[in-house]
PDB file of C-alpha atoms and ligand atoms in Angstrom:
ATOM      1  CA  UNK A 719     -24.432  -8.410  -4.173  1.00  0.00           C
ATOM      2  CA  UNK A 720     -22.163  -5.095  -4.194  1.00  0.00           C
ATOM      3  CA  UNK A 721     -23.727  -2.244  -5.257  1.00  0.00           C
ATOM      4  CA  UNK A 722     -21.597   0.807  -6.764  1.00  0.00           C
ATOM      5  CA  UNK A 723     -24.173   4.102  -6.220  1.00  0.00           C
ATOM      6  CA  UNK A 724     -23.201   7.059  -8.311  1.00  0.00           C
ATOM      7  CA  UNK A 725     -22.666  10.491  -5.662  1.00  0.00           C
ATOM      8  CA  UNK A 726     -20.313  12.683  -7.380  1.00  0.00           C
ATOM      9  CA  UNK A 727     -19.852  12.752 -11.160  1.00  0.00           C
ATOM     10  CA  UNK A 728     -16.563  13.232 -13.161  1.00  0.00           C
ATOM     11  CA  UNK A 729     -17.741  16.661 -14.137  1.00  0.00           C
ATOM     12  CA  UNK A 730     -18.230  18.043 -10.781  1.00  0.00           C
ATOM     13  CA  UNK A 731     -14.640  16.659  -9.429  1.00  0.00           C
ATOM     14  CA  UNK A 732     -13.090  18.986 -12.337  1.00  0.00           C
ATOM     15  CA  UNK A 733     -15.260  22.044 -11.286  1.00  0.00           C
ATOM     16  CA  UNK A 734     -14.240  21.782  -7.288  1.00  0.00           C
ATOM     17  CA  UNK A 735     -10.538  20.502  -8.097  1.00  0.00           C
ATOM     18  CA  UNK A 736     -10.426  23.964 -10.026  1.00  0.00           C
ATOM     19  CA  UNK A 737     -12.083  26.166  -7.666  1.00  0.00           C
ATOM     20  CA  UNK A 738      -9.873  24.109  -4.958  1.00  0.00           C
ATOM     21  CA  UNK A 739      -6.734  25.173  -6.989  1.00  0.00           C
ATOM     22  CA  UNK A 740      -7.679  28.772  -7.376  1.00  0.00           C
ATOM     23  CA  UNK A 741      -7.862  29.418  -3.565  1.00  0.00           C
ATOM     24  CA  UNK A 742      -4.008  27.821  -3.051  1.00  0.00           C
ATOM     25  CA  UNK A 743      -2.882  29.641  -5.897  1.00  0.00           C
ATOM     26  CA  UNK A 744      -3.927  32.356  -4.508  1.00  0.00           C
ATOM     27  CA  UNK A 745      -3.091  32.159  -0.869  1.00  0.00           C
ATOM     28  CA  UNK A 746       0.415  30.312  -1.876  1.00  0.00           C
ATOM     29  CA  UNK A 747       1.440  33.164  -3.966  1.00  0.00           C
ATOM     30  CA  UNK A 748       4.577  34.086  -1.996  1.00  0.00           C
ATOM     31  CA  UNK A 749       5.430  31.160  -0.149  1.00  0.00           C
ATOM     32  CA  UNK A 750       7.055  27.927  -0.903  1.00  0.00           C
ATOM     33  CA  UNK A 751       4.519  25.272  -1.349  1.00  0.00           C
ATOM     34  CA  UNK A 752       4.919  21.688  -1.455  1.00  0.00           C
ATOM     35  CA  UNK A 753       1.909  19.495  -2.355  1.00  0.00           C
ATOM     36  CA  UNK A 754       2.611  15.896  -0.555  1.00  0.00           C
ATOM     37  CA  UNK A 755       0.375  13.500  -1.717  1.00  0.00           C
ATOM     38  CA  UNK A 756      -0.775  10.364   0.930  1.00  0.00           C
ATOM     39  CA  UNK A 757      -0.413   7.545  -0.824  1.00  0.00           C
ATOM     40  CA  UNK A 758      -2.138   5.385  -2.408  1.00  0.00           C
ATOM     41  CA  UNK A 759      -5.661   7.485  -2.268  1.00  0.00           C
ATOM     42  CA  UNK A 760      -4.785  10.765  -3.440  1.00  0.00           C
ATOM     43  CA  UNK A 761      -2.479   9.845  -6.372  1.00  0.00           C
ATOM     44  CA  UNK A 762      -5.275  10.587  -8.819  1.00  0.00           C
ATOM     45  CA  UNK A 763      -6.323  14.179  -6.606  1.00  0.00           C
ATOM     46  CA  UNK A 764      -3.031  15.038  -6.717  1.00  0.00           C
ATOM     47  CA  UNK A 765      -2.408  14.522 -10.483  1.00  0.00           C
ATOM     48  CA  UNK A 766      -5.188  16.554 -11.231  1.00  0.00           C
ATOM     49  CA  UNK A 767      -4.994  19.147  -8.632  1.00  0.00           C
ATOM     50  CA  UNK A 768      -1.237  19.901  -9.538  1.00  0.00           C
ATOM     51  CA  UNK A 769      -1.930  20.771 -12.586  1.00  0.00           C
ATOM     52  CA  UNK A 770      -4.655  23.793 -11.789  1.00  0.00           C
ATOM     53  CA  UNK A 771      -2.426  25.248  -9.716  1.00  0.00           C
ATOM     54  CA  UNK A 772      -1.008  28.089 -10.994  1.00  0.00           C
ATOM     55  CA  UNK A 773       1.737  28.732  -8.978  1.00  0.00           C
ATOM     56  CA  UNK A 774       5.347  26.945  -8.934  1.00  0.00           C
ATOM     57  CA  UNK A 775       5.391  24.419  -6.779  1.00  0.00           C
ATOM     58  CA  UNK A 776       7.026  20.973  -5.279  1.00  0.00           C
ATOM     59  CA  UNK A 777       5.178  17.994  -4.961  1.00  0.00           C
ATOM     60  CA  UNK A 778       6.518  14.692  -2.678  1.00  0.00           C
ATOM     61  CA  UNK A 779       4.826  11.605  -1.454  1.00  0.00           C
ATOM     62  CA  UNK A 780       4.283  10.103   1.546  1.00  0.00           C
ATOM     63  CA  UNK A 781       2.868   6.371   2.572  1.00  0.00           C
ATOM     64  CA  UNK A 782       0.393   5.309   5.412  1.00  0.00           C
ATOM     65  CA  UNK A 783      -1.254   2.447   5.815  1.00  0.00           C
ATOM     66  CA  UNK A 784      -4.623   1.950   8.083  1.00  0.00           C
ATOM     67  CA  UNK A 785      -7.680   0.215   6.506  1.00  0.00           C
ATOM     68  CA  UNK A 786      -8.383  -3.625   6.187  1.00  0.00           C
ATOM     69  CA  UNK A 787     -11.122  -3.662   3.625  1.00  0.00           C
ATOM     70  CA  UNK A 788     -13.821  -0.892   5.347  1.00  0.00           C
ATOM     71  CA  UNK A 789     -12.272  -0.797   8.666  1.00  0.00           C
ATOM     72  CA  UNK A 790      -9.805   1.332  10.152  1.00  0.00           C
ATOM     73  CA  UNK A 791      -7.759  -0.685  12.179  1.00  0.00           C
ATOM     74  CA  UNK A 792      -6.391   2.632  14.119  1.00  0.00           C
ATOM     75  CA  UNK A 793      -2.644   2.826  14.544  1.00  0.00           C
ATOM     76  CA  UNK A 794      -1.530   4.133  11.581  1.00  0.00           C
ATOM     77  CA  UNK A 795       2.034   2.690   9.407  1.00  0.00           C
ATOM     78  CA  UNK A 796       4.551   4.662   7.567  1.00  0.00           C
ATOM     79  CA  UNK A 797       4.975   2.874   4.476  1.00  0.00           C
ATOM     80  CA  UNK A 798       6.938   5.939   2.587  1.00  0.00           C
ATOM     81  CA  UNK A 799       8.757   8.577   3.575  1.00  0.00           C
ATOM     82  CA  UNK A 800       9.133  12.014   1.720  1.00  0.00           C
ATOM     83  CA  UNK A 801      12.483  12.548  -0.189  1.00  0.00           C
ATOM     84  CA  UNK A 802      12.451  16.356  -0.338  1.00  0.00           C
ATOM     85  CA  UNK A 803      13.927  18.623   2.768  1.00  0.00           C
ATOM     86  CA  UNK A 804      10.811  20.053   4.017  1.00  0.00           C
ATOM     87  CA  UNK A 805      12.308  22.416   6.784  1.00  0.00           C
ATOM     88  CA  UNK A 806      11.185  26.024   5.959  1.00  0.00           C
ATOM     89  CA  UNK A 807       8.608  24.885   3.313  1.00  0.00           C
ATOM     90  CA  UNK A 808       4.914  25.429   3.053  1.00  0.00           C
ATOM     91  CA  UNK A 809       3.430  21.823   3.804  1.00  0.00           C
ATOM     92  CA  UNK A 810      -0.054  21.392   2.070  1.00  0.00           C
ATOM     93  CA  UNK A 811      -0.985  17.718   2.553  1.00  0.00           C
ATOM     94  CA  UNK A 812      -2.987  16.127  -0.291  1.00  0.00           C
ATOM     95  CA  UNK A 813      -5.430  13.451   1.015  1.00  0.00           C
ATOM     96  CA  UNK A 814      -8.114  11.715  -0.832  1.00  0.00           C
ATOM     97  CA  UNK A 815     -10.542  11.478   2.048  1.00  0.00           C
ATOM     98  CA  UNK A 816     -10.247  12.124   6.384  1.00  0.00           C
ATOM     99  CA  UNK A 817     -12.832   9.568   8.037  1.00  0.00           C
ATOM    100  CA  UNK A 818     -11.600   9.197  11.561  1.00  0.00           C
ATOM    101  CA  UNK A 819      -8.431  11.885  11.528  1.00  0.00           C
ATOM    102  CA  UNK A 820      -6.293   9.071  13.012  1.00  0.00           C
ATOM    103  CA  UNK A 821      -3.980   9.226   9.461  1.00  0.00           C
ATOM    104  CA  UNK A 822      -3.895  12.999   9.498  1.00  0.00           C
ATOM    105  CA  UNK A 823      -3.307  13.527  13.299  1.00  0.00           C
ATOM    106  CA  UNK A 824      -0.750  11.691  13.015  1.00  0.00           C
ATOM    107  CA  UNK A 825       1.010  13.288   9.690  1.00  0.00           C
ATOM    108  CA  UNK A 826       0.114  16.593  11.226  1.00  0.00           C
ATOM    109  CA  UNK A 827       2.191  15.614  14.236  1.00  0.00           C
ATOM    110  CA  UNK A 828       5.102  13.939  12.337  1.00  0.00           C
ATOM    111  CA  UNK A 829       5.512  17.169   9.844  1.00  0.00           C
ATOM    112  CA  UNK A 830       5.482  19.758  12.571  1.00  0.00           C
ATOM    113  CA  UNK A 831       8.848  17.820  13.610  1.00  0.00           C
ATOM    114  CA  UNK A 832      10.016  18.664  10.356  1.00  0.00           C
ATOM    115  CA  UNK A 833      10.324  23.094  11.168  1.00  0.00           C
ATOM    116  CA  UNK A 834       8.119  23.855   7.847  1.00  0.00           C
ATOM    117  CA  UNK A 835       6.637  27.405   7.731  1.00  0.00           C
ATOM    118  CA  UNK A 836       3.242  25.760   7.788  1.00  0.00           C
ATOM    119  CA  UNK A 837       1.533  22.221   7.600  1.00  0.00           C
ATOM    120  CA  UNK A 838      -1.992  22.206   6.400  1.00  0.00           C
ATOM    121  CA  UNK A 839      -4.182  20.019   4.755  1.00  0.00           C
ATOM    122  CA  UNK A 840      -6.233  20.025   1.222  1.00  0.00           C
ATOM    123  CA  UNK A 841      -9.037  16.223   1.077  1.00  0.00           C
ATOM    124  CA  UNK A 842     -11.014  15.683  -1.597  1.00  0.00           C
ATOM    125  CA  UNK A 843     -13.498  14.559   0.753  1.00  0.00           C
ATOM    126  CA  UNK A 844     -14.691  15.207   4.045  1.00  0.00           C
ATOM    127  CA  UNK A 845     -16.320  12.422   5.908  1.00  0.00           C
ATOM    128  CA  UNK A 846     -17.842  13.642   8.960  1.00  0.00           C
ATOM    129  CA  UNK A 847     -19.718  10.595  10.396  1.00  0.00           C
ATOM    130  CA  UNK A 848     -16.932   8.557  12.214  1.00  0.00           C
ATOM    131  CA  UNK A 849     -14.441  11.622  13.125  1.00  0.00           C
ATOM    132  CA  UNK A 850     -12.598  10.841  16.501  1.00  0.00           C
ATOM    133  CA  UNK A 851     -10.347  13.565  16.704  1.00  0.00           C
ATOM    134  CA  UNK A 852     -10.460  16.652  16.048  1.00  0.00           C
ATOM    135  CA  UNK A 853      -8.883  18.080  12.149  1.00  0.00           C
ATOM    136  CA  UNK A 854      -9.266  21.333  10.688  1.00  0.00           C
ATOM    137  CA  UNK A 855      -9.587  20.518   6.888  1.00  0.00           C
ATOM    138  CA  UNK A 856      -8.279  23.500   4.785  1.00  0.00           C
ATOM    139  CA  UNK A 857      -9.475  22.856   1.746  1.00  0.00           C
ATOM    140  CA  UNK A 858     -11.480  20.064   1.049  1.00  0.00           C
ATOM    141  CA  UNK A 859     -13.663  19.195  -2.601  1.00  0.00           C
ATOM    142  CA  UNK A 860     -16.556  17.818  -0.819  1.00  0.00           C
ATOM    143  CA  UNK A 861     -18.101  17.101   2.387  1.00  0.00           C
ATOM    144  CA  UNK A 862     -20.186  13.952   2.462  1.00  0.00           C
ATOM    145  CA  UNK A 863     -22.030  12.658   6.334  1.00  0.00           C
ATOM    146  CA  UNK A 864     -21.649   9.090   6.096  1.00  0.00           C
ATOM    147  CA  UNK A 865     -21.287   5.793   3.736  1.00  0.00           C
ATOM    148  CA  UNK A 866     -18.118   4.276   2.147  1.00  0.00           C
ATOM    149  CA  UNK A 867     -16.908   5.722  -0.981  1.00  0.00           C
ATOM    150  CA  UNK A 868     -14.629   4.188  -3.702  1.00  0.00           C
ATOM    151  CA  UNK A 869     -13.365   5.043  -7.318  1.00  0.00           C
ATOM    152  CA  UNK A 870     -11.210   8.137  -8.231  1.00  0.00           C
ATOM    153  CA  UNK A 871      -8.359   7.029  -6.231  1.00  0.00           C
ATOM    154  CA  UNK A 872     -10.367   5.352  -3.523  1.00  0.00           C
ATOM    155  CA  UNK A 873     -10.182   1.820  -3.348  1.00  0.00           C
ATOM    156  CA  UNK A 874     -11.955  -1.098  -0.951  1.00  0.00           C
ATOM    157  CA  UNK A 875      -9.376  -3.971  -1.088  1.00  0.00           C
ATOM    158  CA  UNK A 876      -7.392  -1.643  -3.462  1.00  0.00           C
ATOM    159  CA  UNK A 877     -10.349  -1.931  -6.248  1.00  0.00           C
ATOM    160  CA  UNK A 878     -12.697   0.252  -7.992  1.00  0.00           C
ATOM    161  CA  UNK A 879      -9.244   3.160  -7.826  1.00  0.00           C
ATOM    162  CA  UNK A 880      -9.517   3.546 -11.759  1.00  0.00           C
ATOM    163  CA  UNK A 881     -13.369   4.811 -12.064  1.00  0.00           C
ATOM    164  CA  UNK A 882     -13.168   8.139 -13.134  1.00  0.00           C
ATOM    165  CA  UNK A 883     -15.982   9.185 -10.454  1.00  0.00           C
ATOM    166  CA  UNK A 884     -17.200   8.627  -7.137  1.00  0.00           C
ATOM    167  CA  UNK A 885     -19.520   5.923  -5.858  1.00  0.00           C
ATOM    168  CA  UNK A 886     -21.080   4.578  -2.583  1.00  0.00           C
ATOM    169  CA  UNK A 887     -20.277   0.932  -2.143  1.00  0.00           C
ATOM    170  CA  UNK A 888     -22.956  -1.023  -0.746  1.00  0.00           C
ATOM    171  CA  UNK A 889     -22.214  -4.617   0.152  1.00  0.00           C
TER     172      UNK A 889
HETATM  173  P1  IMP B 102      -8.725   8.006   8.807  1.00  0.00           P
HETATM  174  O1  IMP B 102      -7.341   7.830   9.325  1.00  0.00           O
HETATM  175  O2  IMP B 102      -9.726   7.170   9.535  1.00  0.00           O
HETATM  176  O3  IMP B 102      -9.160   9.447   8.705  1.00  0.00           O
HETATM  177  O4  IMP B 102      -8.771   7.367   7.373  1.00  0.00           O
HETATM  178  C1  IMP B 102      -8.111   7.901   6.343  1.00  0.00           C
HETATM  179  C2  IMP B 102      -7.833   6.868   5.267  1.00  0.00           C
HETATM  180  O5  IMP B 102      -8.770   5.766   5.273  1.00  0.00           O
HETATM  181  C3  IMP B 102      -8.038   7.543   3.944  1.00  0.00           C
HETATM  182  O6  IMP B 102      -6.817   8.079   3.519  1.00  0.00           O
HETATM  183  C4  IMP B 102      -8.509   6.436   3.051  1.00  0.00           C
HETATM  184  O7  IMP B 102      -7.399   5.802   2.453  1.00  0.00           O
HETATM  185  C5  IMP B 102      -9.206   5.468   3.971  1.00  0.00           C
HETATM  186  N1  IMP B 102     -10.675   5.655   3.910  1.00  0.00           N
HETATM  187  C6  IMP B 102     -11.479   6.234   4.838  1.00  0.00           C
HETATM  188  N2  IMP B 102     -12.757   6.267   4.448  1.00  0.00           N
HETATM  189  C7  IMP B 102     -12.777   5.690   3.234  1.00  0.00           C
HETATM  190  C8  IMP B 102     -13.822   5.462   2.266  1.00  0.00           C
HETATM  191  O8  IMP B 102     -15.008   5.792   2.451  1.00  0.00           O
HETATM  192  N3  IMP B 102     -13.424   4.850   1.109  1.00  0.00           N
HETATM  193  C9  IMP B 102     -12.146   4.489   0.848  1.00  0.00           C
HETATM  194  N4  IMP B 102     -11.139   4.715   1.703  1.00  0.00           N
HETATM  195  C10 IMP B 102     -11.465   5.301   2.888  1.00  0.00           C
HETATM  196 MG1   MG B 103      -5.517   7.444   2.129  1.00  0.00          MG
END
């Protein structure tokens, strides 16, 4: 039977998503930063973290696909590109969670093409159990070791997106 264990509550997303947004505001202060969400994951993040920050700001999206129900399957697809020009722009890429850092290693390399000022990356969570390659995380919400998370933009078998917190799914 699946099992939905509660790990991070509603209230404690708002807290980190604002103390999240106070640091870019702060270090983005005189530069040009675009927020570019990684779709489908990090619509939710994004929503919320877009509007703590304090500073102006563009915001694109981006599509990758890589997960068959809890599996990474690896090579990772471009399913969107962005729309806005990105040369000379402050890159800060919004990501709901890095597991392996294939999906990020390879936006990381695929941005850098693009001559921004700077690429770097703000997850909501840190999952540090299965990393394969290497990813300096910026800013991140929360760092969790191990398990498989879904709700607040996380899906498995694009469910559980719509709970307003985080949960451990045990099947
Ligand atoms: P990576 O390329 O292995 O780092 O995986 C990144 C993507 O896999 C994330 O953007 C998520 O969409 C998905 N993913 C990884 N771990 C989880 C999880 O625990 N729950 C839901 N999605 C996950
Ligand atoms: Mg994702």
């Amino acid at each position: 039977m699946t099992k939905l264990i509660p790990i991070i509550s509603a209230e404690e997303i708002k807290r980190e998503i604002q103390n999240v947004a106070k640091l870019i505001s702060r270090d983005y202060m005189d530069k040009k930063l675009i927020l570019v969400g990684i779709l489908k994951g990090s619509f939710i993040f994004l929503s919320d973290l877009t509007r703590q920050i304090t500073i102006d700001h563009e915001i694109d999206l981006i599509g990758t696909s890589s997960y068959s129900g809890t599996q990474s399957c690896g090579a990772v697809n471009f399913t969107k590109m962005p729309d806005i020009e990105l040369e000379g722009k402050d890159i800060l890429i919004v990501e709901d969670i890095v597991d392996t850092g294939t999906t990020l290693t390879a936006l990381m390399r695929y941005f850098s093409t693009l001559k921004p000022a700077s690429v770097k990356i703000c997850a909501l969570i840190n999952k540090n159990e299965r990393r394969e390659l290497p990813i300096d995380v910026h800013y991140s919400c929360f760092n969790i070791d191990k398990g498989f998370i879904v709700g607040y933009g996380l899906d498995y078998n694009e469910k559980y997106r719509n709970l307003p917190a985080i949960f451990d799914l045990k099947l």
